[in-house]
Every structure is written in C-alpha cells, then in structure tokens.
Short mmCIF file of C-alpha atoms in Angstrom, two decimals:
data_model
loop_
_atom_site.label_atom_id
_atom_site.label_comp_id
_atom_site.label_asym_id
_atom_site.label_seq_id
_atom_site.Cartn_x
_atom_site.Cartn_y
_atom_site.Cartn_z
CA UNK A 248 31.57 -17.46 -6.32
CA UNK A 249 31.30 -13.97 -4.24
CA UNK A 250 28.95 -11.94 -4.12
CA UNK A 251 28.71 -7.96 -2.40
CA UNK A 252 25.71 -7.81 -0.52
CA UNK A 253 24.04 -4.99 -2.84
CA UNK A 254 24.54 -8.02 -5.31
CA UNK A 255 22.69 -10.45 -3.53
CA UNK A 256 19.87 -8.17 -2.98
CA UNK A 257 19.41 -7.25 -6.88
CA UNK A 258 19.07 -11.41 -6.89
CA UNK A 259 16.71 -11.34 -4.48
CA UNK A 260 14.37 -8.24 -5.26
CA UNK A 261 14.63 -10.05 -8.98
CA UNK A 262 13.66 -13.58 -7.86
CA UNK A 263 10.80 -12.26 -5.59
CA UNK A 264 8.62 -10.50 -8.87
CA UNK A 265 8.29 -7.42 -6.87
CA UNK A 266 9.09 -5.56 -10.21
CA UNK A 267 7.31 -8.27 -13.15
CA UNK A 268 4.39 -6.98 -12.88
CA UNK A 269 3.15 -11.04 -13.05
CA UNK A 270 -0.38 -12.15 -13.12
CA UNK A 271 -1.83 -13.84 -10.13
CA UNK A 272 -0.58 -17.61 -11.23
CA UNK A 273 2.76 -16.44 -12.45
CA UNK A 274 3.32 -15.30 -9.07
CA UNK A 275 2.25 -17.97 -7.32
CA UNK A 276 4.07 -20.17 -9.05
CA UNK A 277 7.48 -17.64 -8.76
CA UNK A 278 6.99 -17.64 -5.06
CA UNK A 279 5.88 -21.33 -4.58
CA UNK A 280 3.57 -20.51 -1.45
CA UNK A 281 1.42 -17.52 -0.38
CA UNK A 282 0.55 -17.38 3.21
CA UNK A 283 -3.03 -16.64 4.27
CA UNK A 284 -3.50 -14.98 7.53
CA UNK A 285 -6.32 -14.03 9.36
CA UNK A 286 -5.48 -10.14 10.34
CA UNK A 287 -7.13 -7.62 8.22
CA UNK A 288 -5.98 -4.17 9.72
CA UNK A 289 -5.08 -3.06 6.43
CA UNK A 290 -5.58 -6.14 4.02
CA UNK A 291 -5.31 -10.22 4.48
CA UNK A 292 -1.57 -10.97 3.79
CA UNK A 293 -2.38 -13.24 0.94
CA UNK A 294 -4.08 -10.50 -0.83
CA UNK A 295 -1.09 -8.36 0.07
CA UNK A 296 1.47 -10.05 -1.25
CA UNK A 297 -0.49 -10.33 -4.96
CA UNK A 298 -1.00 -6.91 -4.89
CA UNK A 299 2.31 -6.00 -3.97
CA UNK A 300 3.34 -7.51 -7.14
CA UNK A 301 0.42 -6.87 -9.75
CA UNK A 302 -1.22 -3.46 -8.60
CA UNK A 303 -4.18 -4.97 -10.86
CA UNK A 304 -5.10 -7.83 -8.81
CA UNK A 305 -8.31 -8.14 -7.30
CA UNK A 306 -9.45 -10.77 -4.60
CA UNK A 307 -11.91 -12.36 -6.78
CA UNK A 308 -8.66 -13.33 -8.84
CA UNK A 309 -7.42 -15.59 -5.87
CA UNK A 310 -11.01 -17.39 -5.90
CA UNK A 311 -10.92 -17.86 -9.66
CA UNK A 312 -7.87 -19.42 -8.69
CA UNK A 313 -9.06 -21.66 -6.59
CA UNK A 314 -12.27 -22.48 -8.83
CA UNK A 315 -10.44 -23.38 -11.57
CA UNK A 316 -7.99 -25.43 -9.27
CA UNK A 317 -4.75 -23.90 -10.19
CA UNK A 318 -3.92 -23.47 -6.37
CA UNK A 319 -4.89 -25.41 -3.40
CA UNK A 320 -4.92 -24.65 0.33
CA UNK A 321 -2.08 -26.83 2.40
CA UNK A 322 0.67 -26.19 5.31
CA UNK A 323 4.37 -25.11 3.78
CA UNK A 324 6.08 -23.89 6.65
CA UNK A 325 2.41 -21.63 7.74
CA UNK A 326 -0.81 -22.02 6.01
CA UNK A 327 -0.30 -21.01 2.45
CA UNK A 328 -1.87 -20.80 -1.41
CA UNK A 329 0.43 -23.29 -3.27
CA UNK A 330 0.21 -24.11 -7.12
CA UNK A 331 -1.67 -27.32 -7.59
CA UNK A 332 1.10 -28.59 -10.05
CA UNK A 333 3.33 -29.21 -6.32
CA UNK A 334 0.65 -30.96 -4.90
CA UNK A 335 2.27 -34.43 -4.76
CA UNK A 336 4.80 -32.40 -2.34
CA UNK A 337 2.05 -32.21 0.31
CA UNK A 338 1.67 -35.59 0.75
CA UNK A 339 4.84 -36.56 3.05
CA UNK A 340 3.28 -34.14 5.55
CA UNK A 341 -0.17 -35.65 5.28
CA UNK A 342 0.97 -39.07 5.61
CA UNK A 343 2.82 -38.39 8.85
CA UNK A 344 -0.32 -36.92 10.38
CA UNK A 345 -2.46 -39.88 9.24
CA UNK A 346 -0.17 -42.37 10.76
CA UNK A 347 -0.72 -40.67 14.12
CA UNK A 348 1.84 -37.30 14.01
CA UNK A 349 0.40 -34.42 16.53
CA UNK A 350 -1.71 -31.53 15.10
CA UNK A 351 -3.25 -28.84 17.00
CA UNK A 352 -5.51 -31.21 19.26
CA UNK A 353 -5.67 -35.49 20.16
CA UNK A 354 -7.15 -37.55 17.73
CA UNK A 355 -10.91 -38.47 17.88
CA UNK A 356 -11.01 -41.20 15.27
CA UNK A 357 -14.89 -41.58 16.55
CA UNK A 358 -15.93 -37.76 15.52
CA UNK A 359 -13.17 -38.06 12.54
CA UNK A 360 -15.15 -40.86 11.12
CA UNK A 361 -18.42 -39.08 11.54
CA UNK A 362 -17.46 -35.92 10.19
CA UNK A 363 -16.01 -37.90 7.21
CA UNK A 364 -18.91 -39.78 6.63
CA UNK A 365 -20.88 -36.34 6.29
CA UNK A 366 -19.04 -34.80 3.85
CA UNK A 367 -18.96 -37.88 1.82
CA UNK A 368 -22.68 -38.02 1.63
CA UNK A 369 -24.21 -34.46 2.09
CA UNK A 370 -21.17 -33.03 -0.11
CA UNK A 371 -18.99 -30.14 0.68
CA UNK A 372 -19.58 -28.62 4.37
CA UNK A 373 -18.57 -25.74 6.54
CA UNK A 374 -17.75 -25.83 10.39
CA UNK A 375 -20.69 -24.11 10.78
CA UNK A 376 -22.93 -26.86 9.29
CA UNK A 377 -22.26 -29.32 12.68
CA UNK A 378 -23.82 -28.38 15.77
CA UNK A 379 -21.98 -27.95 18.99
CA UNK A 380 -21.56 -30.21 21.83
CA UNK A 381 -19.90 -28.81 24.32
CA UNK A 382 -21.81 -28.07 27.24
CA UNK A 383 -19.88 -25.02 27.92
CA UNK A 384 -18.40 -22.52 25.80
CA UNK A 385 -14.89 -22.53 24.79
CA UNK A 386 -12.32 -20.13 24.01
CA UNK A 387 -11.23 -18.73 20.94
CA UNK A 388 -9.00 -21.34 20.11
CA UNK A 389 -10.99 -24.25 21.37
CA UNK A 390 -12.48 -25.56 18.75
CA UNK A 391 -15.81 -27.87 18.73
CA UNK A 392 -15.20 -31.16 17.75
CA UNK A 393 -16.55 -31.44 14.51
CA UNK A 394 -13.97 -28.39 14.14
CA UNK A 395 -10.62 -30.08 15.09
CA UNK A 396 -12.30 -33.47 12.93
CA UNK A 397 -12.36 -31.32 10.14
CA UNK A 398 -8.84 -29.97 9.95
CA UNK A 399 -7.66 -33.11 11.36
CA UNK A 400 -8.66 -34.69 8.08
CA UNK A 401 -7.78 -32.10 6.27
CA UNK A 402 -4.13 -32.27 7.31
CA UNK A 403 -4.03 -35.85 6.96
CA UNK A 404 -5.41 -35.29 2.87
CA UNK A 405 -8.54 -36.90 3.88
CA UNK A 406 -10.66 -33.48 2.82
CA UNK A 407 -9.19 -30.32 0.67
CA UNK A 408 -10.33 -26.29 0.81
CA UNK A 409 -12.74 -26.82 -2.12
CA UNK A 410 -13.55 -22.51 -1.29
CA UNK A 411 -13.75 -20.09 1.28
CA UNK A 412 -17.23 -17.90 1.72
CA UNK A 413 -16.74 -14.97 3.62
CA UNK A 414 -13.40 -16.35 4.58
CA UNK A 415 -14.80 -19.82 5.99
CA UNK A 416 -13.52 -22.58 4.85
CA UNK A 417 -15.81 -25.29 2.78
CA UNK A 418 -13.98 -28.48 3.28
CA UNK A 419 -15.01 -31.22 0.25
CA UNK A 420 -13.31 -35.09 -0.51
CA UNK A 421 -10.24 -35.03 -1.75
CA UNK A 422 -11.05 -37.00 -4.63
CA UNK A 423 -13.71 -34.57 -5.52
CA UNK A 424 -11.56 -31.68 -5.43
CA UNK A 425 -7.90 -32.27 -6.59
CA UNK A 426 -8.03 -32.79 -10.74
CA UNK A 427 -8.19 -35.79 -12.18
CA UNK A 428 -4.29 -34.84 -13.99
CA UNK A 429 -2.56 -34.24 -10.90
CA UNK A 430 0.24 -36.42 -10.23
CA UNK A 431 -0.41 -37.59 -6.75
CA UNK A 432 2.54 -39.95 -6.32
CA UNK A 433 4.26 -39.70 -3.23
CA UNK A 434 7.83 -38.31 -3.60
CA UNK A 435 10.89 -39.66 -2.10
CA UNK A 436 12.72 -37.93 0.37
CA UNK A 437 15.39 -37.05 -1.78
CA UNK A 438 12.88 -35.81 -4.01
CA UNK A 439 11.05 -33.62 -1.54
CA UNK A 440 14.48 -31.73 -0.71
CA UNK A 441 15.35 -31.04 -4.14
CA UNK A 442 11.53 -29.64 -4.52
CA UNK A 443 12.42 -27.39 -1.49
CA UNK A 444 16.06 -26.62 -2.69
CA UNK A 445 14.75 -25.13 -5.89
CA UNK A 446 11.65 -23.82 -4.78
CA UNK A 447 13.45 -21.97 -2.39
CA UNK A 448 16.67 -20.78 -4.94
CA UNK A 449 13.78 -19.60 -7.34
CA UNK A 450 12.04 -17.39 -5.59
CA UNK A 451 14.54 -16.02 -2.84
CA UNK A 452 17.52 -16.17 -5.59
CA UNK A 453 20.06 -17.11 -2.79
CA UNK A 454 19.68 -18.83 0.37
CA UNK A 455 21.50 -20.95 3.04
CA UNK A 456 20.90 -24.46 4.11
CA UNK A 457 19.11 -23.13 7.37
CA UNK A 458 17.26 -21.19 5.03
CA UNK A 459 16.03 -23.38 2.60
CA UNK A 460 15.23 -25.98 5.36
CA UNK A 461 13.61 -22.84 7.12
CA UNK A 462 10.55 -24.61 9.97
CA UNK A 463 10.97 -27.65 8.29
CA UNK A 464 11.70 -30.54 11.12
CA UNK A 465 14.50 -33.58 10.74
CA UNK A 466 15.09 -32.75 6.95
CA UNK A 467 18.68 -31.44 7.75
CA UNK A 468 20.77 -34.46 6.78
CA UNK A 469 18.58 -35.66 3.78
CA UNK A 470 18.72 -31.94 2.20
CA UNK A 471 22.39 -31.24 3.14
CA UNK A 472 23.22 -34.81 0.91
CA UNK A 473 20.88 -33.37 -1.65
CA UNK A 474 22.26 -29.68 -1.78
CA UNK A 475 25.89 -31.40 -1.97
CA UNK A 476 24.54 -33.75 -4.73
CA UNK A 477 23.49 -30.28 -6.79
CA UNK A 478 26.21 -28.43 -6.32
CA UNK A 479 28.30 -31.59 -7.66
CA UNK A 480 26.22 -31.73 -11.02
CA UNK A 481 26.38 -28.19 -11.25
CA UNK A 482 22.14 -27.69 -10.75
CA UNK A 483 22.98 -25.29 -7.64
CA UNK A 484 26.20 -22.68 -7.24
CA UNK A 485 27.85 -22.47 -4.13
CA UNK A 486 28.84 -18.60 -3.12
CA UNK A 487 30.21 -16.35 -0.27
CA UNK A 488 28.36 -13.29 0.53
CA UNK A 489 30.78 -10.37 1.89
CA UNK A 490 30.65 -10.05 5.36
CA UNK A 491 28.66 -13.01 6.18
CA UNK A 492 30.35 -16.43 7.11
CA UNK A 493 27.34 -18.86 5.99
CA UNK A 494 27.51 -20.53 3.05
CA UNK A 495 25.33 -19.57 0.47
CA UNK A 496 23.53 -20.92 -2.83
CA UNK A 497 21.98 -19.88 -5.74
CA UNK A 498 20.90 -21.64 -9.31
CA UNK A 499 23.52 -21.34 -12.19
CA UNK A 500 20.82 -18.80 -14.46
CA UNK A 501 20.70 -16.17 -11.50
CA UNK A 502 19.71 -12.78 -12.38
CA UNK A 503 21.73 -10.03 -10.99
CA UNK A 504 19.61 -6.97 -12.45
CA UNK A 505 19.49 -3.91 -10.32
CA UNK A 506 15.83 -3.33 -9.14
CA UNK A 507 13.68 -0.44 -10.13
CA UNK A 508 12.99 3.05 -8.61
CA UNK A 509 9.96 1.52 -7.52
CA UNK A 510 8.17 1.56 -3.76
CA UNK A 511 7.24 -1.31 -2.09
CA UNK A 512 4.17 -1.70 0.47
CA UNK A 513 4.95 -4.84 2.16
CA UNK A 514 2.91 -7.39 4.28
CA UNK A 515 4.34 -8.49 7.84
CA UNK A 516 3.96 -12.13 6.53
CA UNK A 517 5.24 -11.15 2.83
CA UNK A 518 8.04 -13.59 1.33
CA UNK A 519 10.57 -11.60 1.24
CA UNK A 520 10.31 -10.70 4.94
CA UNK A 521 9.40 -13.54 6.80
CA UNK A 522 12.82 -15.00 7.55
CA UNK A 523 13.79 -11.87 9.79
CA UNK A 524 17.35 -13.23 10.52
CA UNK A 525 17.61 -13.49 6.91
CA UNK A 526 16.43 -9.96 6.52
CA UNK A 527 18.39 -8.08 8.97
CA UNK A 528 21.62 -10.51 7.38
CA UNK A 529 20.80 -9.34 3.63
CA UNK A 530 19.50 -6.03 3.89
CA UNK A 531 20.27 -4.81 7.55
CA UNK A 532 17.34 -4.44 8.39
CA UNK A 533 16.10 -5.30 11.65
CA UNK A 534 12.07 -6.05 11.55
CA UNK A 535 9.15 -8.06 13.48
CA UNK A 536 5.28 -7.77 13.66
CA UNK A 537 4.59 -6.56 16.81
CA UNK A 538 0.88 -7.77 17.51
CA UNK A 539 2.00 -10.52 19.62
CA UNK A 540 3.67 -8.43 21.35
CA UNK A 541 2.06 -6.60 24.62
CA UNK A 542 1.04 -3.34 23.44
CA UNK A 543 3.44 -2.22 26.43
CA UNK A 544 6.54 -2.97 24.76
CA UNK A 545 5.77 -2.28 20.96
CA UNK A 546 8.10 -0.04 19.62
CA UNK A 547 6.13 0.23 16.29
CA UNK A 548 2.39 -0.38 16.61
CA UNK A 549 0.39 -3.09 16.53
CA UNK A 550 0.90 -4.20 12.63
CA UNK A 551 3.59 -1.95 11.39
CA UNK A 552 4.25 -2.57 7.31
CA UNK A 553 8.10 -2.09 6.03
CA UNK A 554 8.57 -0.18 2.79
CA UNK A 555 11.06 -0.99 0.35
CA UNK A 556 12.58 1.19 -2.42
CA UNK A 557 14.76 0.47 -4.63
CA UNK A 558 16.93 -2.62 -2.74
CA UNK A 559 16.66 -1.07 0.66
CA UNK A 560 14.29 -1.10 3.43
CA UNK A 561 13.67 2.93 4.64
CA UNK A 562 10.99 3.40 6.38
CA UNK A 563 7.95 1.21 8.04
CA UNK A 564 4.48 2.61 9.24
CA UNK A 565 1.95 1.39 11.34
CA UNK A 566 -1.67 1.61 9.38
CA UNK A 567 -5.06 1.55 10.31
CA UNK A 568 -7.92 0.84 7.44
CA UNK A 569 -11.69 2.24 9.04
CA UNK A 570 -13.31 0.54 5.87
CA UNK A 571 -17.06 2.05 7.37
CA UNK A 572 -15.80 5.48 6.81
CA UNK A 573 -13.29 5.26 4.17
CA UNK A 574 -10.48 6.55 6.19
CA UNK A 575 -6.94 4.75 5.85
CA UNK A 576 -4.78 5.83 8.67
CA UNK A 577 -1.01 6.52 9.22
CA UNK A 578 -0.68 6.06 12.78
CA UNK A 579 3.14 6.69 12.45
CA UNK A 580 5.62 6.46 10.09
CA UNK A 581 9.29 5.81 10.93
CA UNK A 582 12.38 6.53 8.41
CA UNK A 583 15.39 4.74 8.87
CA UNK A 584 18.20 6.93 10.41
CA UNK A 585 20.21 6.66 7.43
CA UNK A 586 17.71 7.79 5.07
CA UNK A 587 17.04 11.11 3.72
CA UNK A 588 13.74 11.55 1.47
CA UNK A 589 13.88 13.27 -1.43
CA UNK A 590 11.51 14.49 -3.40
CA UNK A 591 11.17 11.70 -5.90
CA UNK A 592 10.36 9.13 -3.18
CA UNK A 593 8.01 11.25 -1.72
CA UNK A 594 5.92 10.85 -5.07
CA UNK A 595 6.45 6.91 -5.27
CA UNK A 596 5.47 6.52 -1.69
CA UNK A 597 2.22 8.91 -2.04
CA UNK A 598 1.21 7.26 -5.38
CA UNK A 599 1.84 3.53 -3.28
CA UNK A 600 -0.19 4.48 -0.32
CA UNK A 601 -3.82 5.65 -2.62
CA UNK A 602 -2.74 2.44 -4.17
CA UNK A 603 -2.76 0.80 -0.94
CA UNK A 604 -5.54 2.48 0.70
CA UNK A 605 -8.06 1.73 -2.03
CA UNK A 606 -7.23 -1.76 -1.99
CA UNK A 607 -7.94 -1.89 1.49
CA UNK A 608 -11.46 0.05 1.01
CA UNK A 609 -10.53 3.30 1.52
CA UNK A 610 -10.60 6.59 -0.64
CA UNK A 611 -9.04 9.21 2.68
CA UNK A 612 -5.40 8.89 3.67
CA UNK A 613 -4.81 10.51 7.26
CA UNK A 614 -1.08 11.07 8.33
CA UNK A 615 -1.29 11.19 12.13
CA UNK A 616 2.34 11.16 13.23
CA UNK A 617 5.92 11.27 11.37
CA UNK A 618 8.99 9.90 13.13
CA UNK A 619 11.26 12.46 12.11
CA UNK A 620 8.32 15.03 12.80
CA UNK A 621 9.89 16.91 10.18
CA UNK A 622 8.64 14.90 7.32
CA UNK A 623 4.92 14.76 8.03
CA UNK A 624 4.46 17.96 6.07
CA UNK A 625 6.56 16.73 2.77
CA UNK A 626 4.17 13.56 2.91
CA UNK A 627 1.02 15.42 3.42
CA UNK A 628 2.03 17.69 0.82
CA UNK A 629 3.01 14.56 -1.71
CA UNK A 630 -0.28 12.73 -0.79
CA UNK A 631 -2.14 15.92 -1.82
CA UNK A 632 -0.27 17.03 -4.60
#
C-alpha cells in the first residue's frame, strides 16, 4: 500500500480527534495517554491537549475523571493520564522497578517501608505530610526522602495518584484506589507489544516500528515478531509513504478523510507533536520547545506553541498568560515562509486565540511582535473585529 504524504496526514489529523469534537474520556481513550507537565506559561499540557480537542472542557472534567476512576496517573513513555481500562499494561514497568530497576534516586527500602506503613494506616498522604530530614537544604530536584519513598512506591505499583490538590499529588494503596473490576493480570510480552502496536496505529493512524516502540527500552525484537505476526493475519497494513524510505503501518479500517478548515492551538508536549523526527518527516515541519534551551540560543522564545490549519503546520508563537491582570501575550508570532494568510485564517486564528486566552485566565490579547512585521496589523485587526 502507498500512500502521498498529504494522505498520511488526513490519517493522522483523523486518528488524533483534533476535529471530533470528543468528550474528555473519548479522547483519552483515542489518544491512549495524556502527558501532564508541570509548565503553566499559558496552560498545563494535559489541559491543553483536552482543550485542543473539546473547546468545552474544563479542568474540573480531568478530576471528575480521576474521581470516578476512569483514568489513572502512570509513566507511558513521560508521565501521562491513561484510561484505567489499560491498567494491567502498567504493570511490566512496575514489576521491573520492584525487582530492583533504577528510578530517579537509590533505593531506601528502610524509609520505603516507613512511608508505606503510613499511608496504610493514616490513609491517603501528600509529600507535604512527612517532615524533612535533611540537615541542609536541597535543590530543586533533590527530593526529601519521604519524597523519593513515595514515588519509588509509586512506580513500583505499591501506591497510585488517588488526586492532585493544587497540583500535589495525594498518593493512597493501590488496593484502595484501582476498582475492584479492573483486570490486573500481568500481560505477556507479546501481549504488551500488540497493546502498544495498536495503541499507537489508533491514535497516530500510521507509524513506523521506531515509532511505535518510541522511548520504550529492549522491546525492539519482541514488537518487530509481533508487528510481523499482524501484518501476517491481516490486523495491521504494511505501506510506503512517498518520499520516505521507512516502512510504515497502519490498521486495515484507516480513515483517510481530509481534515477541516479548522485552527489548531497546540501544546509543546501535545500528541501529535511530540515525536519531532516524526513531525518534520510527515508534515515538514521542523519544531522543538525551546525552554531547555539557554535563552541565548532560542530562536523562538521560551515556550513557543505551533498552530495547525487545515493538515499543515503555518505558523508558531511564543505566549505569555499574566493571569493577575488578565493579559494573554503574543510575544511573537512566526509564519512559515511558504505561507500566505488570508483573510479566512485570520478569523479562525483570532476566534482560537480568545478561545485560548480565556482558558488560560485571560480576557486581553496583546500582539507584541509579528515575524513578517507585515501581518501584525491583519491580526490585530482580526482579534478586534
């Protein structure tokens, strides 16, 4: 099977739910992982990407989500939401870490039982509920014992997320938090790779071994026997994309429906962009998130979001939410070279940024700088209009 590359990007626009308009489970479920990241210049990435795809959601959706334990909080290939109905898929990773696999920090099997212990008797607890014992302070990432105890037995599957208040984490047992329905039967290896496989085909539409396998360590042989075993039965399609030499693959059902007019505010740590390779490969389109990057050598700002219309990426702007005074900010916005704005996108994009902006607590849109300079005044002038 061949595909052009517009083709492959209808699948993937398609398979991502950026134009379903899905609730907050659907997508979940679509995407099989949301990451949760720390960095609110404009909004927390896992808020992000729901909004991105249901302009309707609100954060308290994500926590109803979690109290009624449809998702659960766990380590795909970066902390994530993941739907609770994979959660038997978390437990290869948890069992290497409780038979002595490396987190963050060394094991202290001492404080691990002590912190354990706790919980199991006082009920759920933060970080904050164990005193410190250093005797000097640490740095940001050096965490106090009872710290690196908690998400030491929270990797291992000793503890789950039960919530998060004000964005802390409220570790509880296991046993207490995971339903009692849940099949929590640990899957074989083969199994595990044809989880990924078709996790991966359903919500990225097409993808290559590299791909599906994507921060995943010494799964390579196990999920190439298991992609080859597919493709046999006829469960996965094999296909050439033009002008790529990888080999690609996709489910038999794939949808090849040519995405919407719409615009697309996208988070750094979004689905659809994370694999940049991927990105530039597909939709030439050559993108990072520049905050780890010293501020030196940025060459878009600090947290710079892409923007997507239609199946291309056109433009990308650096924002700036001052949620005190109500004031979202447009540092810069850059336009692809081989894009021209017209009038119609200018609307889209101005109707998508007070989207944005009031999600992110503001009601005040202020475009500082254009890159071409030209086009700040046609924005302005959409934005006000």
């Amino acid at each position: 099977m061949k595909l052009t590359k517009a083709e492959a990007r209808h699948l993937i626009i398609d398979s991502q739910g950026l134009n379903h308009d899905s609730t907050p489970l659907e997508i979940v479920n679509q995407l099989g992982y949301v990451q949760i990241d720390t960095l609110s210049v404009a909004e927390r990435a896992h808020h992000h990407v729901f909004h991105s795809r249901n302009l309707a959601y609100a954060k308290t959706n994500l926590e109803d989500l979690m109290r009624t334990k449809q998702v659960f909080e766990y380590w795909s290939h970066a902390a994530a939401y993941l739907p609770i109905k994979d959660y038997r898929f978390s437990l290869i990773k948890k069992a290497s870490y409780a038979k002595g696999a490396k987190h963050w920090f060394a094991k202290n099997e001492k404080m691990n039982r002590y912190v354990l212990d706790r919980v199991r008797v006082e009920g759920p607890l933060q970080s904050k509920d164990f005193k410190e014992t250093r005797d000097t302070p640490g740095l940001w990432y050096d965490y106090k014992p009872a710290k690196v105890a908690l998400e030491q037995l929270f990797m291992e599957g000793k503890l789950m997320i039960k919530e998060r208040i004000n964005f802390q984490k409220v570790y509880d047992l296991t046993e207490r938090v995971l339903p009692n329905d849940i099949d929590s039967s640990t899957p074989t290896p083969d199994e595990f790779c044809e989880y990924l496989i078709k996790t991966a085909l359903q919500s990225q539409g097409v993808a290559t071994l590299s791909e599906i396998g994507y921060l995943r360590k010494g799964i390579k042989p196990t999920l190439t026997k298991v992609i080859n075993k597919l493709v046999r039965s006829g469960e996965l399609v094999s296909l050439k994309i033009e002008g790529l030499d990888q080999e690609y693959y996709s489910l038999p059902n794939a949808n090849f429906n040519e995405p919407s007019d719409e615009v697309h505010i996208l988070s750094p740590f979004d689905n659809l962009v994370i694999q940049r390779k991927r990105l530039l490969d597909l939709f030439e389109f050559e993108y990072q998130i520049e905050c780890y990057v010293p501020e030196a050598k940025r060459k878009y700002g600090y947290y710079a979001l892409p923007i997507l219309y239609k199946d291309s990426f056109v433009a990308r702007f650096d924002p700036k939410a001052d949620r005190k005074i109500g004031i979202f900010s447009i540092k810069k916005l850059w336009f692809e070279s081989d894009f021209i704005p017209d009038d119609e996108f200018y609307f889209k994009l101005s109707e998508k940024l007070k989207r944005f902006a009031l999600f992110c607590g503001c009601d005040t849109i202020v475009v500082e700088k254009c890159s071409p300079n030209g086009y700040k005044k046609e924005l302005k002038k959409a934005l006000k209009n």
